[in-house]
Amino acid sequence: LTALLRTSLQPKERVDVLNNLSYNYYDYNDSIGHVYAEQALAEARRIGYTEGTQYALTLVGIWHFTIGNYPKALSYFTKSDSLGKNASTNNAIYNLMLMGNVLADLGQYDSAQLMYERGLAVLHKTKSQRYTSGIYKGYARLKMYQWQNDKALEYIEKAGQLRSTDSDFQKRD
């Protein structure tokens, strides 16, 4: 992907590459992932690329979530969510899952559940499967926080069943 950046890409393609680099680097070097996310965000906004902006906002939010700056993470996730109706379904679902995770960690359980429910509603409406197990894992963690361990086990089992057929690459999500 980094070699692609040195080629002559269309502006939207360049933003997509920067976002993909950011996403992939977050698992190995989150500082580099953050740099690519900020670059993608600046370029996507400059060219008016809504889908690229939405995903970059989510990726910048991940940086703030990672370093424990939950208010700023929620700010970026909320901005990304506001573009959800005009952008990518998968990005919107991913963002809702992350918002739910932050809200659960903050003890805002009702709000976290609402984010997970919104994510599942979009998944069911679009018949998409991507991030379903992530939302179920988030639900499991939420139910654990609420001392509803039987329900937590139920959701983690659902997530595990979905993951059993995923490729190793998909399991990273």
Short mmCIF file of C-alpha atoms in Angstrom, two decimals:
data_model
loop_
_atom_site.label_atom_id
_atom_site.label_comp_id
_atom_site.label_asym_id
_atom_site.label_seq_id
_atom_site.Cartn_x
_atom_site.Cartn_y
_atom_site.Cartn_z
CA LEU A 1 0.00 0.00 0.00
CA THR A 2 2.81 2.44 0.76
CA ALA A 3 4.20 1.85 -2.74
CA LEU A 4 0.80 2.86 -4.14
CA LEU A 5 1.11 6.26 -2.49
CA ARG A 6 4.14 6.97 -4.67
CA THR A 7 2.14 6.38 -7.85
CA SER A 8 -0.27 8.77 -9.49
CA LEU A 9 -3.57 7.94 -7.86
CA GLN A 10 -6.88 9.69 -8.24
CA PRO A 11 -7.62 11.77 -5.13
CA LYS A 12 -10.32 9.39 -3.82
CA GLU A 13 -8.07 6.39 -4.39
CA ARG A 14 -5.29 8.12 -2.45
CA VAL A 15 -7.64 8.71 0.50
CA ASP A 16 -8.74 5.06 0.39
CA VAL A 17 -5.12 3.90 0.42
CA LEU A 18 -4.30 6.20 3.34
CA ASN A 19 -7.33 4.91 5.27
CA ASN A 20 -6.39 1.29 4.54
CA LEU A 21 -2.81 1.93 5.67
CA SER A 22 -4.11 3.52 8.86
CA TYR A 23 -6.43 0.60 9.59
CA ASN A 24 -3.70 -1.96 8.98
CA TYR A 25 -1.06 -0.10 11.00
CA TYR A 26 -3.26 0.25 14.08
CA ASP A 27 -2.63 -3.42 14.87
CA TYR A 28 1.16 -3.01 14.76
CA ASN A 29 2.10 0.63 15.25
CA ASP A 30 -0.79 2.84 16.24
CA SER A 31 1.27 6.04 15.99
CA ILE A 32 1.83 5.44 12.27
CA GLY A 33 -1.82 4.44 11.91
CA HIS A 34 -2.78 7.78 13.41
CA VAL A 35 -0.54 9.72 11.02
CA TYR A 36 -2.14 8.02 8.01
CA ALA A 37 -5.64 8.62 9.42
CA GLU A 38 -4.95 12.36 9.86
CA GLN A 39 -3.57 12.56 6.30
CA ALA A 40 -6.61 10.74 4.95
CA LEU A 41 -8.94 13.03 6.87
CA ALA A 42 -7.28 16.21 5.58
CA GLU A 43 -7.28 14.99 1.98
CA ALA A 44 -10.83 13.62 2.09
CA ARG A 45 -12.16 16.91 3.46
CA ARG A 46 -10.18 18.89 0.88
CA ILE A 47 -11.77 16.98 -2.04
CA GLY A 48 -15.23 16.61 -0.47
CA TYR A 49 -15.07 12.82 -0.31
CA THR A 50 -17.76 11.91 2.24
CA GLU A 51 -17.03 8.19 2.51
CA GLY A 52 -13.32 8.81 2.92
CA THR A 53 -13.98 11.53 5.51
CA GLN A 54 -16.33 9.26 7.45
CA TYR A 55 -13.82 6.41 7.65
CA ALA A 56 -10.90 8.74 8.46
CA LEU A 57 -12.92 10.30 11.32
CA THR A 58 -13.48 6.81 12.72
CA LEU A 59 -9.79 5.99 12.39
CA VAL A 60 -8.71 9.19 14.12
CA GLY A 61 -11.26 8.35 16.83
CA ILE A 62 -9.58 4.97 17.28
CA TRP A 63 -6.32 6.77 18.08
CA HIS A 64 -7.98 8.75 20.83
CA PHE A 65 -9.72 5.62 22.14
CA THR A 66 -6.37 3.82 22.17
CA ILE A 67 -4.65 6.53 24.20
CA GLY A 68 -7.57 6.77 26.62
CA ASN A 69 -8.94 10.11 25.48
CA TYR A 70 -12.54 8.91 25.44
CA PRO A 71 -14.24 12.31 25.08
CA LYS A 72 -12.21 13.11 21.97
CA ALA A 73 -12.75 9.58 20.60
CA LEU A 74 -16.51 10.02 21.02
CA SER A 75 -16.30 13.39 19.31
CA TYR A 76 -14.68 11.85 16.23
CA PHE A 77 -17.02 8.85 16.25
CA THR A 78 -20.03 11.17 16.52
CA LYS A 79 -18.81 13.25 13.58
CA SER A 80 -18.35 10.06 11.58
CA ASP A 81 -21.82 8.88 12.60
CA SER A 82 -23.34 12.13 11.34
CA LEU A 83 -22.07 11.21 7.85
CA GLY A 84 -23.34 7.62 8.07
CA LYS A 85 -26.44 8.15 5.98
CA ASN A 86 -24.36 9.47 3.10
CA ALA A 87 -21.41 7.11 3.20
CA SER A 88 -20.38 3.48 3.48
CA THR A 89 -22.57 1.03 5.38
CA ASN A 90 -19.58 -1.00 6.61
CA ASN A 91 -17.84 2.11 7.89
CA ALA A 92 -21.02 3.22 9.65
CA ILE A 93 -21.39 -0.18 11.33
CA TYR A 94 -17.75 -0.22 12.40
CA ASN A 95 -18.11 3.26 13.85
CA LEU A 96 -21.28 2.32 15.79
CA MET A 97 -19.49 -0.70 17.23
CA LEU A 98 -16.59 1.47 18.38
CA MET A 99 -18.94 4.07 19.86
CA GLY A 100 -20.65 1.31 21.80
CA ASN A 101 -17.30 0.09 23.10
CA VAL A 102 -16.27 3.55 24.33
CA LEU A 103 -19.65 4.21 25.93
CA ALA A 104 -19.58 0.81 27.68
CA ASP A 105 -16.09 1.54 29.02
CA LEU A 106 -17.38 4.86 30.34
CA GLY A 107 -20.25 3.13 32.15
CA GLN A 108 -22.89 4.63 29.86
CA TYR A 109 -24.54 1.26 29.37
CA ASP A 110 -27.86 2.40 27.90
CA SER A 111 -26.08 4.51 25.31
CA ALA A 112 -23.69 1.66 24.50
CA GLN A 113 -26.58 -0.73 24.02
CA LEU A 114 -28.27 1.79 21.72
CA MET A 115 -25.14 1.95 19.52
CA TYR A 116 -24.93 -1.84 19.30
CA GLU A 117 -28.64 -2.06 18.48
CA ARG A 118 -28.26 0.55 15.76
CA GLY A 119 -25.32 -1.39 14.33
CA LEU A 120 -27.27 -4.65 14.34
CA ALA A 121 -30.27 -2.95 12.73
CA VAL A 122 -28.08 -1.72 9.87
CA LEU A 123 -26.52 -5.18 9.57
CA HIS A 124 -29.91 -6.86 9.34
CA LYS A 125 -31.28 -4.28 6.90
CA THR A 126 -28.32 -4.53 4.55
CA LYS A 127 -27.69 -8.27 5.02
CA SER A 128 -24.04 -7.43 5.70
CA GLN A 129 -22.08 -9.76 7.98
CA ARG A 130 -19.00 -7.63 8.51
CA TYR A 131 -18.55 -6.54 12.12
CA THR A 132 -21.46 -8.66 13.38
CA SER A 133 -19.16 -10.65 15.64
CA GLY A 134 -17.55 -7.42 16.86
CA ILE A 135 -20.93 -6.06 17.88
CA TYR A 136 -21.75 -9.34 19.64
CA LYS A 137 -18.40 -9.16 21.48
CA GLY A 138 -19.22 -5.61 22.50
CA TYR A 139 -22.62 -6.74 23.76
CA ALA A 140 -20.90 -9.52 25.70
CA ARG A 141 -18.56 -7.06 27.37
CA LEU A 142 -21.48 -4.74 28.14
CA LYS A 143 -23.47 -7.56 29.74
CA MET A 144 -20.40 -8.58 31.74
CA TYR A 145 -20.07 -5.00 33.04
CA GLN A 146 -23.73 -5.23 34.08
CA TRP A 147 -23.14 -8.56 35.86
CA GLN A 148 -25.40 -10.35 33.37
CA ASN A 149 -22.88 -13.11 32.80
CA ASP A 150 -25.28 -15.66 31.29
CA LYS A 151 -26.25 -13.10 28.66
CA ALA A 152 -22.57 -12.22 28.15
CA LEU A 153 -21.76 -15.88 27.48
CA GLU A 154 -24.64 -16.08 25.03
CA TYR A 155 -23.28 -13.15 23.00
CA ILE A 156 -19.70 -14.34 23.09
CA GLU A 157 -20.88 -17.72 21.83
CA LYS A 158 -22.69 -16.02 18.92
CA ALA A 159 -19.53 -14.10 18.10
CA GLY A 160 -17.46 -17.27 18.25
CA GLN A 161 -19.81 -19.11 15.92
CA LEU A 162 -19.52 -16.34 13.36
CA ARG A 163 -15.73 -16.21 13.69
CA SER A 164 -15.27 -19.94 13.18
CA THR A 165 -15.85 -19.51 9.44
CA ASP A 166 -13.83 -16.28 9.02
CA SER A 167 -10.44 -16.12 7.37
CA ASP A 168 -7.47 -15.12 9.55
CA PHE A 169 -7.55 -11.65 7.97
CA GLN A 170 -11.24 -11.18 8.82
CA LYS A 171 -10.64 -12.31 12.40
CA ARG A 172 -8.52 -9.19 12.96
CA ASP A 173 -11.63 -6.98 12.78
#
